[in-house]
């Protein structure tokens, strides 16, 4: 066919995993004839920038939305604006929604995940699922005429949304757990965070100016659909955006006009409940929605925001000629090298299920940190396979590690920070200074298994080392977190 394309590496998805995979392949490429092609539904991609190492495996970084042209300019990665339709693995090619045939040597699926919108809300225009840039932009437009908001979910996006949104008279936060932000923290840290809810914090001042360059996708249906030297045609239809990334709220003003501070309205947290029904009301009512919770509570509101997690996005229209092995969560089952069950097809990020035997202090969680790590690992694996070389799994998979921001605090998660998988056979050491820091150590037989660090504690590298080397800390007992003892210097 005249419109056939050929490449050595075909990456599907312009989120953190896909872009990291493409950029890593560009760095590893030794033969300039090896073509790297990124297939993406949008002309915007997510790129990791401003990486700051906090330890051996722990990194803090920003995620920026960029024009895909920058990948071509900076990394010589060709970008095709189109959507995956069918995989024909036996003959190493895919077909796109626009009818293109793309031949590949290696394929890496980084299609991410889609919002898991609550069932009672599907199809209702006053219910918004928050997952990507497009959904936040829709939310921005709607809040300027809203005064009462219901937020459903208990993860990072829901937590930051409740904290950052300004100008609402009331916010109702509906969570199925006993305490807020349970995806990341324990009940003690949740109590620590609660003081930040529902009050005007003038110490923070006005929302700072966001200085990074941002891009907006042109809506011109006639524009060229490719970037780089791939041929062009237009692809219409719905697009699945990439995940927001860390500190996403800094790039968007989600406060009503004239409102400089967050948390100016009343915040009511509804614990241990779920949505039972969402009903539209007549035009004569003040609020267009009536939300009923499982405990019988009824809430009138303008908008419902669904931030209830994600499910792997593996629903390309034409499927694959060879069925993929799936994990229990519906993700593509991958081994430690990020290889799927289909020959020469890899996967990385939210779309995959980590099917290998995990290190004692690592577990999978669909976060931008792991998307970046998996994308780089998939690139290394494909490049090594191409060169006939043997590699080993990256050291970052030895320990769970993640840095984020919640309620204005830096939050560092290391190892089994909430005692995950330890069957309650662990002890906890805590140190909390209200408004400043919250430190939690999880120990088994005197050895550190995980740590939760809220605030600028300076203990990230120390905790990382103590988890990795499994030093017996039992001689120090509770003095380990004595504020008068600088354990950072002691265990350096």
Short mmCIF file of C-alpha atoms in Angstrom, two decimals:
data_model
loop_
_atom_site.label_atom_id
_atom_site.label_comp_id
_atom_site.label_asym_id
_atom_site.label_seq_id
_atom_site.Cartn_x
_atom_site.Cartn_y
_atom_site.Cartn_z
CA UNK A 1 0.00 0.00 0.00
CA UNK A 2 1.20 3.48 -0.84
CA UNK A 3 0.46 4.80 2.62
CA UNK A 4 2.36 2.07 4.47
CA UNK A 5 4.81 3.25 7.12
CA UNK A 6 7.76 1.34 8.51
CA UNK A 7 9.61 1.77 11.78
CA UNK A 8 11.90 -0.11 14.11
CA UNK A 9 10.06 0.93 17.26
CA UNK A 10 6.39 1.86 17.35
CA UNK A 11 5.13 3.41 20.60
CA UNK A 12 1.40 3.94 21.06
CA UNK A 13 0.44 6.72 23.48
CA UNK A 14 1.82 10.18 24.26
CA UNK A 15 1.57 10.05 28.03
CA UNK A 16 4.45 9.84 30.48
CA UNK A 17 5.18 6.16 29.76
CA UNK A 18 5.08 6.55 25.98
CA UNK A 19 7.14 9.72 25.79
CA UNK A 20 9.71 8.38 28.27
CA UNK A 21 9.97 5.19 26.21
CA UNK A 22 10.49 7.15 22.98
CA UNK A 23 13.05 9.53 24.50
CA UNK A 24 14.99 6.66 26.11
CA UNK A 25 15.08 4.76 22.80
CA UNK A 26 16.41 7.89 21.11
CA UNK A 27 19.25 8.04 23.65
CA UNK A 28 20.03 4.32 23.25
CA UNK A 29 19.86 4.35 19.45
CA UNK A 30 23.24 3.58 17.89
CA UNK A 31 22.07 3.29 14.29
CA UNK A 32 20.47 6.44 12.84
CA UNK A 33 18.42 4.32 10.44
CA UNK A 34 16.43 2.88 13.33
CA UNK A 35 13.18 4.80 13.18
CA UNK A 36 11.18 5.58 16.33
CA UNK A 37 7.53 6.42 15.69
CA UNK A 38 5.11 7.64 18.36
CA UNK A 39 1.44 7.11 17.53
CA UNK A 40 -0.72 9.52 19.51
CA UNK A 41 -4.31 10.75 19.38
CA UNK A 42 -3.33 14.32 20.22
CA UNK A 43 -0.71 16.77 19.01
CA UNK A 44 0.17 17.35 22.68
CA UNK A 45 2.31 14.96 24.73
CA UNK A 46 3.37 14.67 28.37
CA UNK A 47 7.07 15.03 29.12
CA UNK A 48 9.03 14.66 32.35
CA UNK A 49 11.15 17.72 33.17
CA UNK A 50 13.12 19.22 36.08
CA UNK A 51 14.14 15.87 37.56
CA UNK A 52 15.62 16.29 41.05
CA UNK A 53 17.21 13.18 42.60
CA UNK A 54 16.27 12.75 46.28
CA UNK A 55 18.03 9.40 46.69
CA UNK A 56 19.22 6.34 44.80
CA UNK A 57 15.84 5.61 43.24
CA UNK A 58 13.65 8.48 44.47
CA UNK A 59 13.18 11.45 42.15
CA UNK A 60 11.00 14.52 42.23
CA UNK A 61 10.00 15.83 38.81
CA UNK A 62 7.51 17.92 36.91
CA UNK A 63 5.30 16.82 34.07
CA UNK A 64 4.80 19.34 31.27
CA UNK A 65 2.41 19.27 28.38
CA UNK A 66 4.33 19.93 25.17
CA UNK A 67 3.76 20.17 21.46
CA UNK A 68 4.75 16.81 19.98
CA UNK A 69 6.91 18.68 17.46
CA UNK A 70 9.49 19.04 20.25
CA UNK A 71 10.02 15.26 20.25
CA UNK A 72 10.90 15.41 16.58
CA UNK A 73 13.17 18.43 17.01
CA UNK A 74 14.95 17.34 20.19
CA UNK A 75 14.99 13.53 19.97
CA UNK A 76 14.41 12.74 16.28
CA UNK A 77 11.25 10.84 17.18
CA UNK A 78 8.58 10.93 14.47
CA UNK A 79 5.03 11.54 15.70
CA UNK A 80 1.89 10.42 13.89
CA UNK A 81 -1.45 11.87 14.90
CA UNK A 82 -3.82 8.92 14.60
CA UNK A 83 -5.43 6.21 16.72
CA UNK A 84 -4.63 2.51 17.04
CA UNK A 85 -7.31 0.23 15.61
CA UNK A 86 -5.91 -3.29 15.00
CA UNK A 87 -2.74 -5.19 15.87
CA UNK A 88 -1.63 -7.97 13.49
CA UNK A 89 1.26 -9.36 15.49
CA UNK A 90 1.94 -12.34 13.24
CA UNK A 91 3.02 -10.00 10.45
CA UNK A 92 4.29 -7.20 12.70
CA UNK A 93 2.00 -4.37 11.67
CA UNK A 94 -0.88 -2.32 13.03
CA UNK A 95 -3.77 -0.56 11.37
CA UNK A 96 -5.00 2.83 12.50
CA UNK A 97 -8.45 4.37 12.61
CA UNK A 98 -7.51 6.49 9.57
CA UNK A 99 -6.67 3.32 7.61
CA UNK A 100 -2.88 3.48 7.73
CA UNK A 101 -0.75 0.35 7.89
CA UNK A 102 2.35 0.71 10.11
CA UNK A 103 4.98 -2.04 10.04
CA UNK A 104 7.15 -2.42 13.14
CA UNK A 105 9.96 -4.52 14.55
CA UNK A 106 8.95 -3.83 18.17
CA UNK A 107 5.68 -2.42 19.47
CA UNK A 108 5.19 -0.81 22.88
CA UNK A 109 1.65 -0.11 24.09
CA UNK A 110 1.45 2.88 26.41
CA UNK A 111 -2.25 3.66 26.03
CA UNK A 112 -2.66 4.48 29.72
CA UNK A 113 -5.98 4.25 31.50
CA UNK A 114 -9.39 5.86 31.33
CA UNK A 115 -11.40 7.40 34.18
CA UNK A 116 -13.55 4.96 36.08
CA UNK A 117 -16.68 7.13 36.11
CA UNK A 118 -19.18 6.12 38.78
CA UNK A 119 -21.98 4.05 37.23
CA UNK A 120 -24.79 6.27 38.51
CA UNK A 121 -23.29 9.25 36.66
CA UNK A 122 -22.60 7.98 33.16
CA UNK A 123 -24.07 10.18 30.45
CA UNK A 124 -25.02 13.04 32.79
CA UNK A 125 -23.60 16.37 31.49
CA UNK A 126 -23.37 17.73 35.04
CA UNK A 127 -20.99 14.95 36.07
CA UNK A 128 -17.34 15.46 35.09
CA UNK A 129 -14.64 12.80 35.27
CA UNK A 130 -11.23 14.26 36.13
CA UNK A 131 -8.30 12.41 34.60
CA UNK A 132 -6.55 14.47 31.91
CA UNK A 133 -5.99 18.04 30.72
CA UNK A 134 -9.17 18.14 28.66
CA UNK A 135 -11.37 17.15 31.59
CA UNK A 136 -9.77 19.78 33.85
CA UNK A 137 -10.34 22.44 31.19
CA UNK A 138 -14.00 21.44 31.06
CA UNK A 139 -14.16 21.68 34.85
CA UNK A 140 -12.59 25.16 34.72
CA UNK A 141 -15.37 26.42 32.48
CA UNK A 142 -18.11 25.00 34.66
CA UNK A 143 -17.04 26.16 38.13
CA UNK A 144 -17.50 29.86 37.37
CA UNK A 145 -21.28 29.43 37.46
CA UNK A 146 -21.32 26.86 40.28
CA UNK A 147 -21.62 27.40 44.01
CA UNK A 148 -22.00 23.87 45.40
CA UNK A 149 -19.80 20.97 44.37
CA UNK A 150 -19.76 17.23 45.12
CA UNK A 151 -16.38 15.49 44.73
CA UNK A 152 -16.34 11.68 44.66
CA UNK A 153 -13.05 9.82 45.18
CA UNK A 154 -10.22 9.62 47.67
CA UNK A 155 -7.01 9.62 45.68
CA UNK A 156 -4.52 12.32 44.78
CA UNK A 157 -6.65 14.15 42.20
CA UNK A 158 -9.70 14.28 44.49
CA UNK A 159 -7.59 15.45 47.44
CA UNK A 160 -5.92 18.25 45.52
CA UNK A 161 -9.17 19.28 43.87
CA UNK A 162 -10.92 19.72 47.22
CA UNK A 163 -7.95 21.67 48.56
CA UNK A 164 -7.30 23.88 45.54
CA UNK A 165 -10.73 24.81 44.24
CA UNK A 166 -11.76 28.27 45.39
CA UNK A 167 -14.91 30.36 45.48
CA UNK A 168 -17.40 27.59 46.25
CA UNK A 169 -19.97 28.15 48.97
CA UNK A 170 -19.94 24.45 49.79
CA UNK A 171 -17.91 21.39 48.81
CA UNK A 172 -19.15 17.91 49.71
CA UNK A 173 -16.41 15.28 49.57
CA UNK A 174 -17.80 11.75 49.28
CA UNK A 175 -15.37 8.95 50.17
CA UNK A 176 -15.92 5.24 50.72
CA UNK A 177 -13.15 5.09 53.33
CA UNK A 178 -13.00 6.07 56.98
CA UNK A 179 -10.54 8.95 56.36
CA UNK A 180 -9.42 11.28 53.58
CA UNK A 181 -6.60 10.60 51.08
CA UNK A 182 -6.45 6.92 52.04
CA UNK A 183 -4.88 5.99 48.69
CA UNK A 184 -1.64 7.56 49.89
CA UNK A 185 -1.70 8.10 53.65
CA UNK A 186 -2.87 6.62 56.93
CA UNK A 187 -5.48 7.99 59.32
CA UNK A 188 -2.86 9.93 61.28
CA UNK A 189 -1.65 11.82 58.23
CA UNK A 190 -5.28 12.37 57.20
CA UNK A 191 -5.89 14.09 60.54
CA UNK A 192 -2.74 16.14 59.94
CA UNK A 193 -4.17 17.26 56.57
CA UNK A 194 -7.67 18.04 57.82
CA UNK A 195 -6.63 21.41 59.25
CA UNK A 196 -6.06 22.58 55.67
CA UNK A 197 -9.67 21.98 54.64
CA UNK A 198 -12.40 24.56 54.57
CA UNK A 199 -10.45 27.60 55.68
CA UNK A 200 -8.85 30.54 53.94
CA UNK A 201 -5.09 30.18 54.30
CA UNK A 202 -3.75 33.70 53.75
CA UNK A 203 -0.25 32.55 54.58
CA UNK A 204 -0.16 30.96 51.16
CA UNK A 205 -1.00 34.23 49.42
CA UNK A 206 -2.45 34.44 45.97
CA UNK A 207 -2.02 31.62 43.50
CA UNK A 208 1.53 31.93 42.11
CA UNK A 209 2.16 32.59 38.46
CA UNK A 210 2.80 29.37 36.57
CA UNK A 211 5.93 30.09 34.56
CA UNK A 212 6.23 27.00 32.41
CA UNK A 213 5.24 27.28 28.77
CA UNK A 214 1.91 25.62 28.01
CA UNK A 215 0.45 24.54 24.72
CA UNK A 216 -3.11 24.36 23.46
CA UNK A 217 -4.09 21.93 20.75
CA UNK A 218 -5.51 23.58 17.66
CA UNK A 219 -9.04 22.42 16.84
CA UNK A 220 -8.61 22.89 13.08
CA UNK A 221 -9.93 19.70 11.48
CA UNK A 222 -7.98 20.44 8.30
CA UNK A 223 -4.53 20.65 9.87
CA UNK A 224 -1.91 18.06 9.07
CA UNK A 225 -2.20 15.01 11.27
CA UNK A 226 1.47 14.12 11.36
CA UNK A 227 4.63 15.61 12.73
CA UNK A 228 8.04 14.61 11.44
CA UNK A 229 8.37 12.83 8.11
CA UNK A 230 5.28 10.62 8.38
CA UNK A 231 2.57 11.26 5.80
CA UNK A 232 -0.48 13.26 6.78
CA UNK A 233 -4.24 12.99 6.97
CA UNK A 234 -6.85 13.97 9.51
CA UNK A 235 -8.26 11.85 12.27
CA UNK A 236 -11.50 12.87 13.89
CA UNK A 237 -13.18 11.39 16.92
CA UNK A 238 -12.82 11.19 20.66
CA UNK A 239 -9.38 11.38 22.17
CA UNK A 240 -8.12 9.84 25.36
CA UNK A 241 -5.83 12.25 27.16
CA UNK A 242 -2.79 11.31 29.18
CA UNK A 243 -2.78 11.41 32.97
CA UNK A 244 -2.34 14.80 34.62
CA UNK A 245 0.93 14.14 36.39
CA UNK A 246 2.28 15.59 39.66
CA UNK A 247 1.29 19.06 40.86
CA UNK A 248 -1.20 19.29 37.97
CA UNK A 249 -3.23 21.96 39.79
CA UNK A 250 -0.38 24.47 39.47
CA UNK A 251 -0.97 24.62 35.73
CA UNK A 252 -4.68 25.34 36.04
CA UNK A 253 -6.55 28.07 37.85
CA UNK A 254 -9.46 26.15 39.40
CA UNK A 255 -10.69 29.07 41.48
CA UNK A 256 -13.64 31.25 40.54
CA UNK A 257 -13.08 34.75 39.14
CA UNK A 258 -11.86 37.18 41.78
CA UNK A 259 -10.93 34.42 44.24
CA UNK A 260 -7.25 34.38 45.23
CA UNK A 261 -7.30 31.80 48.02
CA UNK A 262 -8.26 28.13 48.22
CA UNK A 263 -10.74 26.62 50.67
CA UNK A 264 -12.94 29.67 51.10
CA UNK A 265 -16.12 27.62 51.40
CA UNK A 266 -17.39 25.01 53.78
CA UNK A 267 -15.99 21.52 53.18
CA UNK A 268 -18.08 18.59 54.41
CA UNK A 269 -16.52 15.13 54.29
CA UNK A 270 -18.93 12.21 54.00
CA UNK A 271 -17.04 9.15 55.28
CA UNK A 272 -17.67 5.47 54.51
CA UNK A 273 -20.42 6.12 51.94
CA UNK A 274 -20.92 5.89 48.20
CA UNK A 275 -23.21 7.44 45.61
CA UNK A 276 -26.58 5.68 45.45
CA UNK A 277 -28.29 7.91 42.89
CA UNK A 278 -27.85 11.13 40.91
CA UNK A 279 -31.07 12.71 39.76
CA UNK A 280 -31.70 15.67 37.47
CA UNK A 281 -34.04 18.31 38.82
CA UNK A 282 -36.53 20.60 37.10
CA UNK A 283 -35.47 23.93 35.64
CA UNK A 284 -37.17 25.83 38.44
CA UNK A 285 -34.85 24.43 41.11
CA UNK A 286 -31.75 26.34 42.26
CA UNK A 287 -29.46 23.33 41.85
CA UNK A 288 -29.71 21.03 38.79
CA UNK A 289 -28.67 17.82 40.61
CA UNK A 290 -29.83 15.88 43.65
CA UNK A 291 -27.28 13.36 44.91
CA UNK A 292 -28.34 10.61 47.30
CA UNK A 293 -25.71 8.75 49.33
CA UNK A 294 -25.91 5.19 50.65
CA UNK A 295 -26.51 6.48 54.18
CA UNK A 296 -29.62 8.34 53.02
CA UNK A 297 -28.05 11.81 52.90
CA UNK A 298 -29.31 13.99 50.04
CA UNK A 299 -27.19 16.80 48.58
CA UNK A 300 -28.30 19.48 46.14
CA UNK A 301 -25.46 20.63 43.90
CA UNK A 302 -24.41 22.19 40.59
CA UNK A 303 -21.74 19.66 39.64
CA UNK A 304 -20.46 16.22 40.56
CA UNK A 305 -16.76 15.55 39.99
CA UNK A 306 -15.87 11.88 39.65
CA UNK A 307 -12.24 11.14 40.55
CA UNK A 308 -12.67 7.48 41.42
CA UNK A 309 -9.62 5.90 39.86
CA UNK A 310 -8.87 4.44 36.45
CA UNK A 311 -9.08 1.23 34.46
CA UNK A 312 -6.48 0.11 31.86
CA UNK A 313 -7.27 1.41 28.36
CA UNK A 314 -6.95 -1.67 26.16
CA UNK A 315 -10.11 -1.21 24.11
CA UNK A 316 -8.70 -0.57 20.62
CA UNK A 317 -11.44 -1.25 18.09
CA UNK A 318 -10.00 -4.09 16.01
CA UNK A 319 -8.24 -5.93 18.83
CA UNK A 320 -5.24 -8.18 18.21
CA UNK A 321 -4.89 -11.36 16.15
CA UNK A 322 -3.28 -13.01 19.18
CA UNK A 323 -5.16 -12.52 22.49
CA UNK A 324 -3.17 -10.82 25.23
CA UNK A 325 -2.76 -12.39 28.62
CA UNK A 326 -4.39 -10.05 31.13
CA UNK A 327 -3.77 -9.48 34.82
CA UNK A 328 -6.51 -9.67 37.46
CA UNK A 329 -7.07 -5.91 37.16
CA UNK A 330 -7.62 -6.10 33.40
CA UNK A 331 -4.20 -4.73 32.48
CA UNK A 332 -1.83 -6.25 29.93
CA UNK A 333 0.24 -8.88 31.76
CA UNK A 334 3.96 -8.04 31.42
CA UNK A 335 7.13 -9.70 32.70
CA UNK A 336 10.01 -7.83 34.36
CA UNK A 337 11.27 -6.65 30.96
CA UNK A 338 7.81 -5.14 30.21
CA UNK A 339 7.18 -7.78 27.54
CA UNK A 340 3.57 -8.91 26.99
CA UNK A 341 2.41 -12.41 26.07
CA UNK A 342 2.37 -11.42 22.37
CA UNK A 343 5.65 -11.72 20.46
CA UNK A 344 7.64 -8.46 20.16
CA UNK A 345 4.91 -6.45 21.87
CA UNK A 346 5.76 -4.59 25.07
CA UNK A 347 3.65 -2.43 27.36
CA UNK A 348 4.35 0.24 29.98
CA UNK A 349 2.46 2.50 32.36
CA UNK A 350 -1.15 2.35 33.46
CA UNK A 351 -2.19 -0.06 30.72
CA UNK A 352 -0.13 -2.93 32.09
CA UNK A 353 -0.18 -5.34 35.03
CA UNK A 354 3.20 -6.05 36.65
CA UNK A 355 3.19 -9.84 36.39
CA UNK A 356 6.67 -10.62 37.64
CA UNK A 357 7.70 -11.65 41.16
CA UNK A 358 8.04 -8.34 42.97
CA UNK A 359 10.92 -7.27 45.20
CA UNK A 360 10.02 -7.29 48.93
CA UNK A 361 9.56 -3.51 49.08
CA UNK A 362 7.91 -2.89 45.70
CA UNK A 363 4.32 -3.09 44.53
CA UNK A 364 2.41 -1.70 41.57
CA UNK A 365 0.38 1.48 41.80
CA UNK A 366 -0.84 3.41 38.76
CA UNK A 367 1.17 6.57 39.27
CA UNK A 368 3.19 8.85 36.99
CA UNK A 369 6.37 7.75 38.79
CA UNK A 370 5.89 4.13 37.78
CA UNK A 371 4.75 5.12 34.29
CA UNK A 372 8.10 6.85 33.82
CA UNK A 373 10.06 3.91 35.24
CA UNK A 374 8.19 1.36 33.15
CA UNK A 375 8.53 3.40 29.97
CA UNK A 376 12.30 3.58 30.40
CA UNK A 377 12.51 -0.14 31.22
CA UNK A 378 10.51 -1.07 28.11
CA UNK A 379 12.87 1.04 25.98
CA UNK A 380 15.96 -0.61 27.46
CA UNK A 381 14.45 -4.06 26.92
CA UNK A 382 13.53 -3.46 23.28
CA UNK A 383 16.91 -1.89 22.49
CA UNK A 384 18.75 -4.80 24.14
CA UNK A 385 16.64 -7.33 22.26
CA UNK A 386 17.39 -5.52 19.02
CA UNK A 387 21.14 -5.59 19.77
CA UNK A 388 21.14 -9.18 21.05
CA UNK A 389 22.32 -8.06 24.49
CA UNK A 390 21.33 -9.22 27.96
CA UNK A 391 20.07 -6.73 30.54
CA UNK A 392 18.69 -6.83 34.05
CA UNK A 393 15.72 -5.13 35.63
CA UNK A 394 16.28 -1.54 36.64
CA UNK A 395 17.16 -0.91 40.29
CA UNK A 396 14.16 1.41 40.69
CA UNK A 397 11.93 -1.67 40.94
CA UNK A 398 13.67 -2.73 44.16
CA UNK A 399 11.56 -0.33 46.23
CA UNK A 400 8.28 1.49 45.80
CA UNK A 401 8.98 5.22 45.61
CA UNK A 402 6.81 8.21 44.85
CA UNK A 403 6.86 11.96 45.47
CA UNK A 404 3.72 14.07 45.24
CA UNK A 405 2.05 17.09 46.80
CA UNK A 406 -1.06 16.94 48.98
CA UNK A 407 -2.71 19.93 50.67
CA UNK A 408 0.35 22.05 50.00
CA UNK A 409 2.83 19.60 51.58
CA UNK A 410 5.48 17.49 49.86
CA UNK A 411 4.61 13.82 50.40
CA UNK A 412 7.22 11.06 50.00
CA UNK A 413 6.17 7.41 49.95
CA UNK A 414 8.81 4.70 50.30
CA UNK A 415 8.54 0.92 50.45
CA UNK A 416 5.61 -0.56 52.38
CA UNK A 417 4.71 2.88 53.69
CA UNK A 418 1.25 1.82 54.86
CA UNK A 419 2.23 -1.71 55.87
CA UNK A 420 0.95 -3.13 52.57
CA UNK A 421 1.31 -6.91 52.47
CA UNK A 422 2.78 -7.14 55.98
CA UNK A 423 -0.38 -8.74 57.47
CA UNK A 424 -0.48 -6.27 60.36
CA UNK A 425 2.72 -7.80 61.76
CA UNK A 426 4.60 -4.55 62.01
CA UNK A 427 5.17 -1.68 64.38
CA UNK A 428 4.87 2.02 63.64
CA UNK A 429 6.93 4.96 64.86
CA UNK A 430 5.38 8.41 64.45
CA UNK A 431 6.48 11.99 64.78
CA UNK A 432 4.14 14.86 64.04
CA UNK A 433 4.59 18.60 64.30
CA UNK A 434 1.24 20.23 63.46
CA UNK A 435 1.43 22.40 60.37
CA UNK A 436 5.04 21.37 59.70
CA UNK A 437 5.71 17.64 59.29
CA UNK A 438 4.35 14.11 59.70
CA UNK A 439 6.83 11.22 59.76
CA UNK A 440 5.87 7.55 59.90
CA UNK A 441 8.24 4.58 59.99
CA UNK A 442 6.97 1.03 59.41
CA UNK A 443 9.25 -1.59 61.00
CA UNK A 444 9.31 -5.39 61.18
CA UNK A 445 11.70 -6.97 63.68
CA UNK A 446 13.48 -3.64 64.02
CA UNK A 447 14.10 -3.21 60.30
CA UNK A 448 12.57 -0.39 58.29
CA UNK A 449 10.08 -1.63 55.67
CA UNK A 450 8.50 1.64 54.64
CA UNK A 451 8.25 5.35 55.37
CA UNK A 452 5.73 8.15 54.90
CA UNK A 453 7.25 11.62 54.98
CA UNK A 454 5.02 14.70 54.86
CA UNK A 455 6.66 18.11 54.73
CA UNK A 456 10.28 19.10 54.17
CA UNK A 457 11.75 16.43 56.44
CA UNK A 458 15.12 15.92 54.72
CA UNK A 459 14.92 12.20 55.56
CA UNK A 460 14.27 10.83 52.06
CA UNK A 461 17.73 9.43 51.32
CA UNK A 462 18.24 8.18 54.87
CA UNK A 463 14.98 6.22 54.80
CA UNK A 464 15.72 4.90 51.34
CA UNK A 465 19.09 3.55 52.54
CA UNK A 466 17.62 2.03 55.70
CA UNK A 467 14.95 0.19 53.70
CA UNK A 468 17.42 -1.09 51.12
CA UNK A 469 20.16 -2.23 53.50
CA UNK A 470 17.77 -3.55 56.19
CA UNK A 471 19.94 -2.37 59.09
CA UNK A 472 18.70 -3.56 62.48
CA UNK A 473 17.34 -0.44 64.21
CA UNK A 474 15.95 -2.16 67.32
CA UNK A 475 18.77 -0.84 69.60
CA UNK A 476 17.51 2.70 69.01
CA UNK A 477 13.86 2.01 69.84
CA UNK A 478 11.59 5.03 69.94
CA UNK A 479 14.61 7.33 70.02
CA UNK A 480 14.85 6.79 66.28
CA UNK A 481 12.42 9.66 65.72
CA UNK A 482 13.47 11.81 68.65
CA UNK A 483 13.45 15.36 67.25
CA UNK A 484 16.63 16.11 69.21
CA UNK A 485 18.52 13.40 67.29
CA UNK A 486 19.51 14.05 63.68
CA UNK A 487 19.22 10.54 62.22
CA UNK A 488 20.15 11.89 58.80
CA UNK A 489 23.69 12.52 60.01
CA UNK A 490 23.72 9.48 62.30
CA UNK A 491 23.05 6.97 59.51
CA UNK A 492 24.87 8.82 56.77
#
